[in-house]
């Protein structure tokens, strides 16, 4: 599978396309994973030069085509606005250049499928940056589910609250600011839920607000239910995932990097009122102390899952294996996203300005 013959077994030539804020998170992880960052590109020459100067990268370009022609990278990280992902990634993939693309993979399902097909034609690997799946606490949860410790998974709940970003390209994204927040909680939910058979969504906006401020989605996959909530007005900022099984329930706090296991205790009723809370407090105390030590020692950085994903992606390139997040997973998220906004529109969201027109694409 994939991989250009000239790609070094030890060092990959890497380019970054799109020099916005998230590029600052990618750069250290690229180098830690054994990538040689040869150049960056951005439509803004100022942004490209600023990023190159900040990290000692030798060359900066104003277009991806210039970067590719001059540097012949093995890999590019596509960090441009979502509506440009396909036009940036497809030519590179067809030339056999491996691509890591930021979330969401694309705005339109047809564009996402075109990217997937281009990777096949070019014999290149395409990986989507669903980095939260590789946060250590989520990896623990995934392993516990795979080992059958939860029994049958019967419900999954994904919740995110916090301020929506203000970026100039959000008008090109269905749902605006909420659309920017949606991919992370959605791909986490879908990973544990399975194939969605039924979906209902609604959006809410405060009085006088033109943009949606809250999104709620209910889904069904076989005998398993899923619930997703995103709110840009609820406080404090929280990012949680709950996985309910027939034997045990897991509560994952992605911001605080903790995982609490909740289960039944076969004890007298008075003790059963206290013991679960004491057990949860014990787990939180131990994990929080461990996280504090890890941060102080520099073993944990911002978006730890991104570092793990990039390392695994580069390993897949060298070993000619499947990427850690397959293109099909990215396509599925884009397809479900479109269904969510269509359902929200049918539920009355057509009065929300940012949903008009985009949903009809």
PDB file of N, CA and C in Angstrom, residues 30 36 38 116 128 151 169 254:
ATOM      1  N   UNK A  30       5.862  17.023  14.080  1.00  0.00           N
ATOM      2  CA  UNK A  30       6.502  16.556  12.842  1.00  0.00           C
ATOM      3  C   UNK A  30       7.952  16.193  13.116  1.00  0.00           C
ATOM      4  N   UNK A  36      11.572  15.686   8.401  1.00  0.00           N
ATOM      5  CA  UNK A  36      12.461  16.811   8.084  1.00  0.00           C
ATOM      6  C   UNK A  36      11.603  17.877   7.415  1.00  0.00           C
ATOM      7  N   UNK A  38      10.948  20.662   5.382  1.00  0.00           N
ATOM      8  CA  UNK A  38      11.760  21.333   4.363  1.00  0.00           C
ATOM      9  C   UNK A  38      11.204  22.689   3.949  1.00  0.00           C
ATOM     10  N   UNK A 116     -10.200  10.673  -1.495  1.00  0.00           N
ATOM     11  CA  UNK A 116      -9.942   9.242  -1.269  1.00  0.00           C
ATOM     12  C   UNK A 116      -9.544   8.558  -2.572  1.00  0.00           C
ATOM     13  N   UNK A 128      -6.604  11.480   7.869  1.00  0.00           N
ATOM     14  CA  UNK A 128      -7.359  12.624   8.378  1.00  0.00           C
ATOM     15  C   UNK A 128      -6.982  12.841   9.842  1.00  0.00           C
ATOM     16  N   UNK A 151     -18.847  -4.846  28.287  1.00  0.00           N
ATOM     17  CA  UNK A 151     -19.962  -5.626  27.782  1.00  0.00           C
ATOM     18  C   UNK A 151     -20.402  -5.063  26.446  1.00  0.00           C
ATOM     19  N   UNK A 169     -13.038  32.339   7.241  1.00  0.00           N
ATOM     20  CA  UNK A 169     -13.589  31.365   6.305  1.00  0.00           C
ATOM     21  C   UNK A 169     -14.798  30.611   6.864  1.00  0.00           C
ATOM     22  N   UNK A 254     -11.861  14.933  28.141  1.00  0.00           N
ATOM     23  CA  UNK A 254     -10.754  15.166  27.227  1.00  0.00           C
ATOM     24  C   UNK A 254      -9.928  16.390  27.612  1.00  0.00           C
TER      25      UNK A 254
END
